[in-house]
Short mmCIF file of C-alpha atoms and ligand atoms in Angstrom, two decimals:
data_model
loop_
_atom_site.label_atom_id
_atom_site.label_comp_id
_atom_site.label_asym_id
_atom_site.label_seq_id
_atom_site.Cartn_x
_atom_site.Cartn_y
_atom_site.Cartn_z
CA UNK C 67 -28.56 155.15 148.81
CA UNK C 68 -30.91 156.27 146.07
CA UNK C 69 -33.99 154.21 145.41
CA UNK C 70 -33.97 151.89 142.38
CA UNK C 71 -35.68 153.47 139.38
CA UNK C 72 -38.64 151.72 137.80
CA UNK C 73 -40.37 151.12 134.48
CA UNK C 74 -43.88 150.41 133.33
CA UNK C 75 -44.80 148.98 129.91
CA UNK C 76 -48.18 149.29 128.21
CA UNK C 77 -48.69 146.70 125.47
CA UNK C 78 -51.18 146.68 122.62
CA UNK C 79 -51.69 144.09 119.89
CA UNK C 80 -50.78 140.51 119.32
CA UNK C 81 -48.86 137.86 121.22
CA UNK C 82 -45.77 138.81 119.29
CA UNK C 83 -45.99 142.26 120.82
CA UNK C 84 -46.63 140.86 124.29
CA UNK C 85 -43.42 138.87 123.95
CA UNK C 86 -41.58 141.89 122.59
CA UNK C 87 -42.63 143.80 125.70
CA UNK C 88 -40.87 141.06 127.68
CA UNK C 89 -37.75 141.79 125.63
CA UNK C 90 -38.12 145.51 126.35
CA UNK C 91 -38.51 144.73 130.05
CA UNK C 92 -35.31 142.65 129.87
CA UNK C 93 -33.39 145.59 128.41
CA UNK C 94 -34.71 148.00 131.03
CA UNK C 95 -33.66 145.59 133.79
CA UNK C 96 -30.17 145.57 132.28
CA UNK C 97 -30.18 149.36 132.59
CA UNK C 98 -30.91 148.96 136.31
CA UNK C 99 -34.66 149.66 136.33
CA UNK C 100 -37.18 147.42 138.06
CA UNK C 101 -40.70 146.69 136.91
CA UNK C 102 -43.61 148.53 138.54
CA UNK C 103 -47.38 148.21 138.19
CA UNK C 104 -48.20 151.90 138.47
CA UNK C 105 -47.59 154.12 135.50
CA UNK C 106 -47.76 157.21 137.76
CA UNK C 107 -44.73 156.24 139.79
CA UNK C 108 -42.57 154.88 136.93
CA UNK C 109 -39.38 156.60 135.78
CA UNK C 110 -39.66 155.08 132.31
CA UNK C 111 -42.97 154.39 130.58
CA UNK C 112 -42.94 152.45 127.32
CA UNK C 113 -45.93 152.14 124.99
CA UNK C 114 -45.47 149.10 122.76
CA UNK C 115 -48.05 149.84 120.11
CA UNK C 116 -50.13 148.10 117.45
CA UNK C 117 -51.71 149.42 114.24
CA UNK C 118 -53.58 146.39 112.94
CA UNK C 119 -56.89 148.25 113.21
CA UNK C 120 -57.75 151.91 113.61
CA UNK C 121 -59.05 151.42 117.15
CA UNK C 122 -55.73 149.86 118.26
CA UNK C 123 -54.02 153.02 117.06
CA UNK C 124 -56.58 155.33 118.64
CA UNK C 125 -56.26 153.53 121.92
CA UNK C 126 -52.51 154.11 121.99
CA UNK C 127 -52.87 157.74 120.89
CA UNK C 128 -55.40 158.32 123.67
CA UNK C 129 -53.19 156.84 126.36
CA UNK C 130 -50.08 158.66 125.24
CA UNK C 131 -52.11 161.89 125.26
CA UNK C 132 -53.15 161.27 128.84
CA UNK C 133 -49.53 161.31 129.98
CA UNK C 134 -49.03 164.96 129.07
CA UNK C 135 -50.05 166.15 132.52
CA UNK C 136 -47.97 163.60 134.37
CA UNK C 137 -44.91 164.43 132.29
CA UNK C 138 -45.37 168.12 133.08
CA UNK C 139 -45.22 167.26 136.79
CA UNK C 140 -42.42 164.69 136.45
CA UNK C 141 -39.98 166.24 134.00
CA UNK C 142 -37.40 163.46 134.44
CA UNK C 143 -39.79 160.73 133.47
CA UNK C 144 -38.86 159.13 130.14
CA UNK C 145 -41.72 158.26 127.79
CA UNK C 146 -40.94 155.90 124.92
CA UNK C 147 -43.28 154.84 122.12
CA UNK C 148 -42.37 151.88 119.96
CA UNK C 149 -43.70 148.99 117.93
CA UNK C 150 -45.89 148.85 114.86
CA UNK C 151 -47.53 152.28 115.04
CA UNK C 152 -44.35 154.40 114.62
CA UNK C 153 -43.02 151.90 112.09
CA UNK C 154 -45.64 153.06 109.56
CA UNK C 155 -44.41 155.53 106.97
CA UNK C 156 -44.44 159.05 108.39
CA UNK C 157 -46.04 158.07 111.71
CA UNK C 158 -42.97 158.65 113.89
CA UNK C 159 -42.85 162.29 112.77
CA UNK C 160 -46.58 162.52 113.29
CA UNK C 161 -46.27 161.20 116.82
CA UNK C 162 -43.46 163.60 117.60
CA UNK C 163 -45.47 166.58 116.33
CA UNK C 164 -48.57 165.54 118.26
CA UNK C 165 -46.83 164.55 121.48
CA UNK C 166 -43.62 166.62 121.72
CA UNK C 167 -43.14 165.42 125.32
CA UNK C 168 -42.47 161.84 124.15
CA UNK C 169 -38.73 161.26 124.63
CA UNK C 170 -38.00 158.17 122.55
CA UNK C 171 -39.72 156.86 119.42
CA UNK C 172 -38.58 153.57 117.92
CA UNK C 173 -39.91 150.99 115.45
CA UNK C 174 -40.13 147.22 115.15
CA UNK C 175 -36.80 146.66 113.38
CA UNK C 176 -34.67 148.39 116.01
CA UNK C 177 -36.43 147.33 119.20
CA UNK C 178 -33.22 145.66 120.43
CA UNK C 179 -31.51 149.07 120.44
CA UNK C 180 -33.92 150.61 122.93
CA UNK C 181 -31.31 150.37 125.67
CA UNK C 182 -29.00 152.60 123.61
CA UNK C 183 -31.81 155.07 122.90
CA UNK C 184 -32.77 155.41 126.57
CA UNK C 185 -29.13 155.98 127.49
CA UNK C 186 -28.82 158.56 124.73
CA UNK C 187 -31.96 160.33 125.93
CA UNK C 188 -30.51 160.57 129.42
CA UNK C 189 -27.64 162.63 127.99
CA UNK C 190 -29.58 164.96 125.70
CA UNK C 191 -32.64 167.19 125.85
CA UNK C 192 -33.73 166.43 122.31
CA UNK C 193 -36.12 163.54 121.63
CA UNK C 194 -34.55 160.39 120.19
CA UNK C 195 -36.48 159.39 117.08
CA UNK C 196 -35.18 156.27 115.43
CA UNK C 197 -37.18 154.16 113.02
CA UNK C 198 -35.31 151.92 110.58
CA UNK C 199 -36.73 150.91 107.20
CA UNK C 200 -34.63 147.82 106.79
CA UNK C 201 -35.35 144.81 108.97
CA UNK C 202 -31.69 143.73 108.78
CA UNK C 203 -30.64 140.36 110.14
CA UNK C 204 -32.23 138.61 113.09
CA UNK C 205 -31.03 139.84 116.46
CA UNK C 206 -30.26 136.87 118.72
CA UNK C 207 -29.19 138.58 121.93
CA UNK C 208 -32.60 139.07 123.57
CA UNK C 209 -32.84 138.45 127.29
CA UNK C 210 -36.59 138.70 127.85
CA UNK C 211 -37.97 139.25 131.32
CA UNK C 212 -40.66 136.61 131.12
CA UNK C 213 -43.79 137.49 133.02
CA UNK C 214 -46.18 134.67 132.12
CA UNK C 215 -44.77 131.66 133.92
CA UNK C 216 -45.54 128.77 133.30
CA UNK C 217 -46.11 129.92 129.70
CA UNK C 218 -43.31 131.11 127.47
CA UNK C 219 -43.24 132.43 123.93
CA UNK C 220 -40.52 131.72 121.42
CA UNK C 221 -40.23 133.50 118.07
CA UNK C 222 -39.54 131.25 115.13
CA UNK C 223 -40.16 133.71 112.30
CA UNK C 224 -40.41 137.46 112.04
CA UNK C 225 -42.24 139.48 109.39
CA UNK C 226 -44.68 138.36 106.74
CA UNK C 227 -44.62 137.89 102.95
CA UNK C 228 -48.30 137.25 102.41
CA UNK C 229 -49.67 140.72 101.83
CA UNK C 230 -53.28 139.90 102.58
CA UNK C 231 -54.89 142.92 100.98
CA UNK C 232 -56.35 144.32 104.24
CA UNK C 233 -53.29 143.86 106.42
CA UNK C 234 -50.64 146.31 107.55
CA UNK C 235 -48.34 143.70 109.14
CA UNK C 236 -46.07 143.11 106.11
CA UNK C 237 -45.45 146.87 105.95
CA UNK C 238 -44.52 147.27 109.59
CA UNK C 239 -42.80 143.95 110.25
CA UNK C 240 -40.85 143.55 107.01
CA UNK C 241 -40.17 140.44 104.98
CA UNK C 242 -40.44 137.03 106.56
CA UNK C 243 -37.24 135.66 108.06
CA UNK C 244 -36.74 132.48 110.05
CA UNK C 245 -34.58 132.01 113.10
CA UNK C 246 -32.03 129.24 112.94
CA UNK C 247 -33.49 125.97 114.23
CA UNK C 248 -30.53 125.49 116.59
CA UNK C 249 -31.27 128.81 118.29
CA UNK C 250 -34.95 127.99 118.67
CA UNK C 251 -34.22 124.55 120.08
CA UNK C 252 -31.61 125.91 122.49
CA UNK C 253 -34.07 128.52 123.74
CA UNK C 254 -36.83 125.95 124.33
CA UNK C 255 -34.39 123.56 126.05
CA UNK C 256 -33.37 126.31 128.42
CA UNK C 257 -36.99 127.27 129.14
CA UNK C 258 -37.95 123.69 129.89
CA UNK C 259 -34.93 123.35 132.18
CA UNK C 260 -36.07 126.47 134.00
CA UNK C 261 -39.47 124.85 134.58
CA UNK C 262 -41.66 126.46 131.92
CA UNK C 263 -44.55 124.12 131.11
CA UNK C 264 -46.11 125.57 128.00
CA UNK C 265 -44.14 126.78 125.01
CA UNK C 266 -45.79 128.63 122.15
CA UNK C 267 -43.86 129.01 118.91
CA UNK C 268 -44.64 132.36 117.34
CA UNK C 269 -44.70 133.65 113.79
CA UNK C 270 -47.13 135.50 111.52
CA UNK C 271 -47.26 132.33 109.45
CA UNK C 272 -45.40 129.55 111.23
CA UNK C 273 -46.15 127.10 108.41
CA UNK C 274 -43.79 128.86 106.04
CA UNK C 275 -40.89 128.52 108.51
CA UNK C 276 -37.60 127.99 106.72
CA UNK C 277 -38.90 128.96 103.29
CA UNK C 278 -36.10 129.95 101.00
CA UNK C 279 -33.36 128.72 103.33
CA UNK C 280 -31.82 125.38 104.15
CA UNK C 281 -33.56 125.32 107.49
CA UNK C 282 -35.98 122.60 108.53
CA UNK C 283 -39.60 122.76 107.42
CA UNK C 284 -42.10 123.77 110.10
CA UNK C 285 -43.33 120.20 110.77
CA UNK C 286 -39.69 119.10 111.12
CA UNK C 287 -38.91 121.92 113.50
CA UNK C 288 -42.06 121.29 115.53
CA UNK C 289 -41.20 117.63 115.92
CA UNK C 290 -37.66 118.42 117.03
CA UNK C 291 -39.00 120.80 119.66
CA UNK C 292 -41.58 118.22 120.75
CA UNK C 293 -38.73 115.74 121.25
CA UNK C 294 -37.04 117.89 123.88
CA UNK C 295 -37.06 116.05 127.22
CA UNK C 296 -39.36 117.10 130.03
CA UNK C 297 -43.08 117.47 130.64
CA UNK C 298 -44.36 120.49 128.76
CA UNK C 299 -47.01 121.45 126.26
CA UNK C 300 -46.31 122.81 122.83
CA UNK C 301 -48.47 125.25 120.87
CA UNK C 302 -47.84 127.34 117.78
CA UNK C 303 -49.43 130.34 116.11
CA UNK C 304 -50.36 131.46 113.57
CA UNK C 305 -50.94 128.90 110.83
CA UNK C 306 -51.87 130.25 107.44
CA UNK C 307 -54.34 127.77 105.92
CA UNK C 308 -52.65 127.90 102.49
CA UNK C 309 -49.48 126.38 103.99
CA UNK C 310 -51.09 123.94 106.41
CA UNK C 311 -49.89 120.48 105.34
CA UNK C 312 -50.81 116.86 105.98
CA UNK C 313 -47.26 116.40 107.27
CA UNK C 314 -48.03 118.93 110.01
CA UNK C 315 -51.24 117.08 110.94
CA UNK C 316 -49.21 113.87 111.23
CA UNK C 317 -46.62 115.52 113.44
CA UNK C 318 -49.37 116.79 115.74
CA UNK C 319 -50.88 113.29 115.86
CA UNK C 320 -47.68 111.48 116.80
CA UNK C 321 -46.25 113.90 119.36
CA UNK C 322 -48.24 113.96 122.59
CA UNK C 323 -46.69 117.24 123.77
CA UNK C 324 -48.32 119.15 120.89
CA UNK C 325 -51.75 120.44 121.92
CA UNK C 326 -54.74 119.26 119.93
CA UNK C 327 -55.87 122.79 119.19
CA UNK C 328 -54.98 124.69 116.04
CA UNK C 329 -55.58 128.35 115.27
CA UNK C 330 -56.42 128.48 111.57
CA UNK C 331 -57.65 131.96 110.59
CA UNK C 332 -60.14 131.75 107.75
CA UNK C 333 -61.17 135.46 107.62
CA UNK C 334 -64.22 134.89 105.40
CA UNK C 335 -66.48 132.11 104.16
CA UNK C 336 -66.91 133.62 100.69
CA UNK C 337 -64.59 132.65 97.83
CA UNK C 338 -64.93 136.03 96.19
CA UNK C 339 -63.97 137.86 99.36
CA UNK C 340 -61.11 135.44 100.05
CA UNK C 341 -59.80 136.18 96.56
CA UNK C 342 -60.04 139.93 97.11
CA UNK C 343 -58.31 139.45 100.45
CA UNK C 344 -55.44 137.67 98.63
CA UNK C 345 -55.68 134.73 101.02
CA UNK C 346 -54.78 132.21 98.29
CA UNK C 347 -57.26 129.50 99.27
CA UNK C 348 -60.93 128.79 98.63
CA UNK C 349 -63.52 127.72 101.19
CA UNK C 350 -63.26 124.22 99.74
CA UNK C 351 -59.44 124.18 100.15
CA UNK C 352 -59.87 125.33 103.74
CA UNK C 353 -62.43 122.68 104.61
CA UNK C 354 -60.19 120.04 103.05
CA UNK C 355 -57.34 121.13 105.33
CA UNK C 356 -59.57 120.74 108.35
CA UNK C 357 -60.65 117.30 107.15
CA UNK C 358 -57.00 116.29 106.83
CA UNK C 359 -56.30 117.61 110.32
CA UNK C 360 -59.26 115.72 111.80
CA UNK C 361 -58.36 112.54 109.91
CA UNK C 362 -55.07 112.41 111.81
CA UNK C 363 -56.13 114.18 115.01
CA UNK C 364 -59.85 113.46 115.43
CA UNK C 365 -60.21 115.35 118.74
CA UNK C 366 -58.40 118.45 117.48
CA UNK C 367 -60.30 121.68 118.01
CA UNK C 368 -59.97 124.62 115.66
CA UNK C 369 -60.08 128.33 116.43
CA UNK C 370 -60.09 131.12 113.89
CA UNK C 371 -60.04 134.83 113.01
CA UNK C 372 -62.90 136.38 111.05
CA UNK C 373 -63.34 139.77 109.40
CA UNK C 374 -66.72 141.29 108.52
CA UNK C 375 -67.29 144.31 106.34
CA UNK C 376 -64.39 143.81 103.92
CA UNK C 377 -64.94 146.06 100.85
CA UNK C 378 -67.69 144.74 98.62
CA UNK C 379 -68.87 142.13 101.14
CA UNK C 380 -72.51 141.40 100.24
CA UNK C 381 -75.18 139.90 102.48
CA UNK C 382 -74.60 136.61 100.66
CA UNK C 383 -70.87 136.77 101.36
CA UNK C 384 -71.58 137.40 105.00
CA UNK C 385 -74.12 134.55 105.14
CA UNK C 386 -71.41 132.32 103.65
CA UNK C 387 -69.17 133.24 106.59
CA UNK C 388 -71.91 132.34 109.07
CA UNK C 389 -72.42 129.03 107.29
CA UNK C 390 -68.74 128.20 107.38
CA UNK C 391 -68.55 128.99 111.08
CA UNK C 392 -71.46 126.60 111.73
CA UNK C 393 -69.98 123.94 109.50
CA UNK C 394 -66.53 123.97 111.11
CA UNK C 395 -67.90 124.38 114.66
CA UNK C 396 -64.98 126.47 115.93
CA UNK C 397 -64.24 126.18 119.63
CA UNK C 398 -63.68 129.94 119.66
CA UNK C 399 -63.01 132.77 117.23
CA UNK C 400 -61.65 136.29 117.20
CA UNK C 401 -64.06 138.47 115.24
CA UNK C 402 -63.15 141.82 113.75
CA UNK C 403 -64.78 144.60 111.81
CA UNK C 404 -62.65 145.39 108.77
CA UNK C 405 -60.55 148.47 109.39
CA UNK C 406 -59.14 150.43 106.47
CA UNK C 407 -55.34 150.69 106.75
CA UNK C 408 -53.58 153.30 104.63
CA UNK C 409 -51.03 151.84 102.27
CA UNK C 410 -52.77 148.46 101.92
CA UNK C 411 -54.35 147.30 98.66
CA UNK C 412 -57.85 146.99 100.19
CA UNK C 413 -57.79 150.63 101.30
CA UNK C 414 -58.10 151.64 97.64
CA UNK C 415 -60.92 149.23 96.85
CA UNK C 416 -64.32 150.66 95.93
CA UNK C 417 -67.43 149.78 97.92
CA UNK C 418 -66.12 150.17 101.43
CA UNK C 419 -68.92 148.89 103.69
CA UNK C 420 -70.77 151.43 105.86
CA UNK C 421 -70.16 151.14 109.57
CA UNK C 422 -73.85 150.49 110.36
CA UNK C 423 -73.86 147.45 108.09
CA UNK C 424 -70.66 146.05 109.59
CA UNK C 425 -72.01 146.59 113.10
CA UNK C 426 -75.08 144.47 112.43
CA UNK C 427 -72.93 141.79 110.85
CA UNK C 428 -70.41 141.64 113.66
CA UNK C 429 -73.18 141.35 116.24
CA UNK C 430 -74.72 138.41 114.40
CA UNK C 431 -71.35 136.75 114.04
CA UNK C 432 -70.38 137.24 117.68
CA UNK C 433 -73.72 135.79 118.74
CA UNK C 434 -73.15 132.71 116.60
CA UNK C 435 -69.57 132.22 117.82
CA UNK C 436 -70.67 132.63 121.45
CA UNK C 437 -73.46 130.13 121.06
CA UNK C 438 -71.00 127.58 119.65
CA UNK C 439 -68.58 128.22 122.50
CA UNK C 440 -71.35 127.98 125.11
CA UNK C 441 -72.67 124.71 123.70
CA UNK C 442 -69.19 123.22 123.72
CA UNK C 443 -68.62 124.47 127.27
CA UNK C 444 -71.76 122.85 128.63
CA UNK C 445 -70.67 119.60 126.99
CA UNK C 446 -67.66 119.66 129.33
CA UNK C 447 -69.70 119.35 132.53
CA UNK C 448 -68.99 116.00 134.18
CA UNK C 449 -65.77 115.45 132.21
CA UNK C 450 -62.30 115.13 133.70
CA UNK C 451 -59.63 117.35 132.17
CA UNK C 452 -55.96 118.01 132.75
CA UNK C 453 -55.20 121.67 132.97
CA UNK C 454 -51.99 123.61 133.36
CA UNK C 455 -52.57 126.07 136.19
CA UNK C 456 -51.37 129.46 134.99
CA UNK C 457 -52.77 132.08 137.33
CA UNK C 458 -54.75 133.04 140.40
CA UNK C 459 -57.83 135.12 139.61
CA UNK C 460 -57.96 137.72 142.35
CA UNK C 461 -61.60 138.68 141.68
CA UNK C 462 -62.90 135.13 141.65
CA UNK C 463 -60.39 134.02 144.31
CA UNK C 464 -59.80 130.89 142.26
CA UNK C 465 -56.84 129.37 140.46
CA UNK C 466 -57.22 128.96 136.71
CA UNK C 467 -55.65 127.20 133.81
CA UNK C 468 -56.28 125.74 130.38
CA UNK C 469 -56.67 122.26 129.03
CA UNK C 470 -54.83 121.36 125.85
CA UNK C 471 -57.77 122.66 123.82
CA UNK C 472 -57.23 126.09 125.32
CA UNK C 473 -60.36 126.14 127.47
CA UNK C 474 -60.10 128.06 130.75
CA UNK C 475 -61.17 126.34 133.98
CA UNK C 476 -61.33 127.77 137.50
CA UNK C 477 -60.82 125.82 140.71
CA UNK C 478 -60.05 126.08 144.40
CA UNK C 479 -56.68 125.07 145.73
CA UNK C 480 -55.07 125.18 149.14
CA UNK C 481 -51.59 125.38 147.72
CA UNK C 482 -50.19 127.68 145.05
CA UNK C 483 -50.87 125.55 141.99
CA UNK C 484 -49.36 127.87 139.37
CA UNK C 485 -47.13 125.81 137.10
CA UNK C 486 -48.71 122.49 138.08
CA UNK C 487 -50.62 120.14 135.82
CA UNK C 488 -53.88 119.60 137.69
CA UNK C 489 -56.67 117.11 137.03
CA UNK C 490 -60.14 118.63 137.39
CA UNK C 491 -63.64 117.25 137.29
CA UNK C 492 -65.74 119.92 135.59
CA UNK C 493 -68.81 120.75 137.65
CA UNK C 494 -70.17 123.90 136.01
CA UNK C 495 -70.00 125.86 132.77
CA UNK C 496 -70.63 129.58 132.65
CA UNK C 497 -70.30 131.11 129.18
CA UNK C 498 -66.82 130.26 128.02
CA UNK C 499 -65.52 129.58 131.55
CA UNK C 500 -65.56 126.20 133.23
CA UNK C 501 -65.46 125.47 136.93
CA UNK C 502 -64.11 122.28 138.42
CA UNK C 503 -62.84 120.43 141.45
CA UNK C 504 -59.45 118.85 141.89
CA UNK C 505 -59.53 115.07 141.73
N1 LIG P 211 -50.54 136.52 110.81
C1 LIG P 211 -51.72 136.15 111.44
C2 LIG P 211 -52.37 137.21 112.29
C3 LIG P 211 -52.41 138.59 111.78
S1 LIG P 211 -53.24 139.80 112.67
C4 LIG P 211 -52.62 135.57 110.40
O1 LIG P 211 -52.43 135.72 109.22
O2 LIG P 211 -53.56 134.91 110.77
C5 LIG P 211 -54.57 139.00 113.45
C6 LIG P 211 -55.88 139.14 112.79
O3 LIG P 211 -56.27 140.49 112.70
C7 LIG P 211 -55.98 138.63 111.37
O4 LIG P 211 -56.09 137.25 111.30
C8 LIG P 211 -57.20 139.33 110.87
O5 LIG P 211 -58.36 138.61 111.15
C9 LIG P 211 -57.22 140.61 111.68
N2 LIG P 211 -56.90 141.78 110.86
C10 LIG P 211 -55.76 142.05 110.20
N3 LIG P 211 -55.87 143.23 109.52
C11 LIG P 211 -57.12 143.70 109.76
C12 LIG P 211 -57.84 144.84 109.32
N4 LIG P 211 -57.30 145.75 108.50
N5 LIG P 211 -59.11 145.00 109.77
C13 LIG P 211 -59.67 144.09 110.60
N6 LIG P 211 -59.04 143.00 111.02
C14 LIG P 211 -57.78 142.79 110.61
FE1 LIG P 212 -51.40 139.91 107.79
FE2 LIG P 212 -51.96 138.01 106.08
FE3 LIG P 212 -49.47 138.27 107.00
FE4 LIG P 212 -51.39 137.40 108.62
S1 LIG P 212 -50.64 136.35 106.77
S2 LIG P 212 -49.86 138.95 109.07
S3 LIG P 212 -53.17 138.53 107.93
S4 LIG P 212 -50.55 139.72 105.70
FE1 LIG P 213 -49.06 142.57 116.10
FE2 LIG P 213 -50.46 144.75 115.88
FE3 LIG P 213 -48.05 144.71 114.98
S1 LIG P 213 -51.21 142.72 115.63
S2 LIG P 213 -47.66 142.63 114.38
S3 LIG P 213 -48.67 144.48 117.08
S4 LIG P 213 -49.75 145.68 114.00
#
């Protein structure tokens, strides 16, 4: 009997991509492959790429380049590259020219056809290069191989209509479309039945769910999902501040399954920069939204995304960002240096900021964010929290999990606690990590 063939997937980018890699894994299982941890021994290697920033792209390019030697030794190995990078205009051809040993190139709109492409490649010598311009209708036949038990991700929208001036996502993910509520609810019901304990609803802007259709609004959908029987936690990302409503705050307040932690990317604390970014809110609008959220959910924590070095960003603009971060007191934040993306409006703006300036700014910002996170962490010592155990940290030899605010805690356990809700007394804080004992 021949040994079962195996696959290995390398994922870059956002949660959406992580989940899409689970869908890719599902398809490869259907083709008879099994998952393996070692790229060197895999029969199929898939790179699920990201192009949100230049370094995400470079990272993927570098890793694909490193496979040249391996492919020369293992001629039957199939290398596939998909996701946002090849979806950009002209990039698939670019990739093919640069890495002629890549066997399959596919985009974001035809990910569900990867099975077909791999089968096709097995019958022909020529590379299979398929990138579709049109997003078409939503494909509902995914059978993801979920790898993050007890957490599970569920798409509610695909694509984005916002065209923030710096962002490539609308170009590589197409126009926003919402899944039917009945399909979303059925998927969550099934996951909860299977024992998943944390469900995260995914979309580039979940708050605009259902726009332009007769579907439910996002708060309505969220409440329906929260009403599904069983003990589980519910999260959602990402919320665009312009569409964050009081109705949503009320839904969070009255449904105990919804975590009191909202990711609300602000990007900048300067009105002028926000305008140039096409974010469609002012700093004042944003603060008002947070006030509304806190009015209904006083213990709600807020996390955010921030960009420094957007074209024309002055020292004053940057100071305004620091001030906003202090004012809101984020529990954590993803911080990025602006990266020029060809084809976006901001790429053509004058006064691109020199790298040295952005570097200084990002360091200051990271320091501020870390100090906020550290202060909040030390405030946890002595408190009792309920966490959902999600993993065993092999290095630390400790189990770990998050509370509803998303904070990671480590603890000892004699039994395998993964998937259990565990009550911990926090005994120590170290940077962003907390350590506790079971009570
Ligand atoms: N749809 C989500 C997330 C988009 S990508 C949202 O609107 O919040 C995640 C983050 O990457 C963005 O929030 C933004 O902070 C950052 N980002 C997007 N394009 C970028 C660029 N060109 N340079 C630097 N950061 C960028
Ligand atoms: Fe990009 Fe803006 Fe859409 Fe988010 S909302 S994906 S930042 S265009
Ligand atoms: Fe996500 Fe990167 Fe694409 S952030 S949507 S994988 S460009």
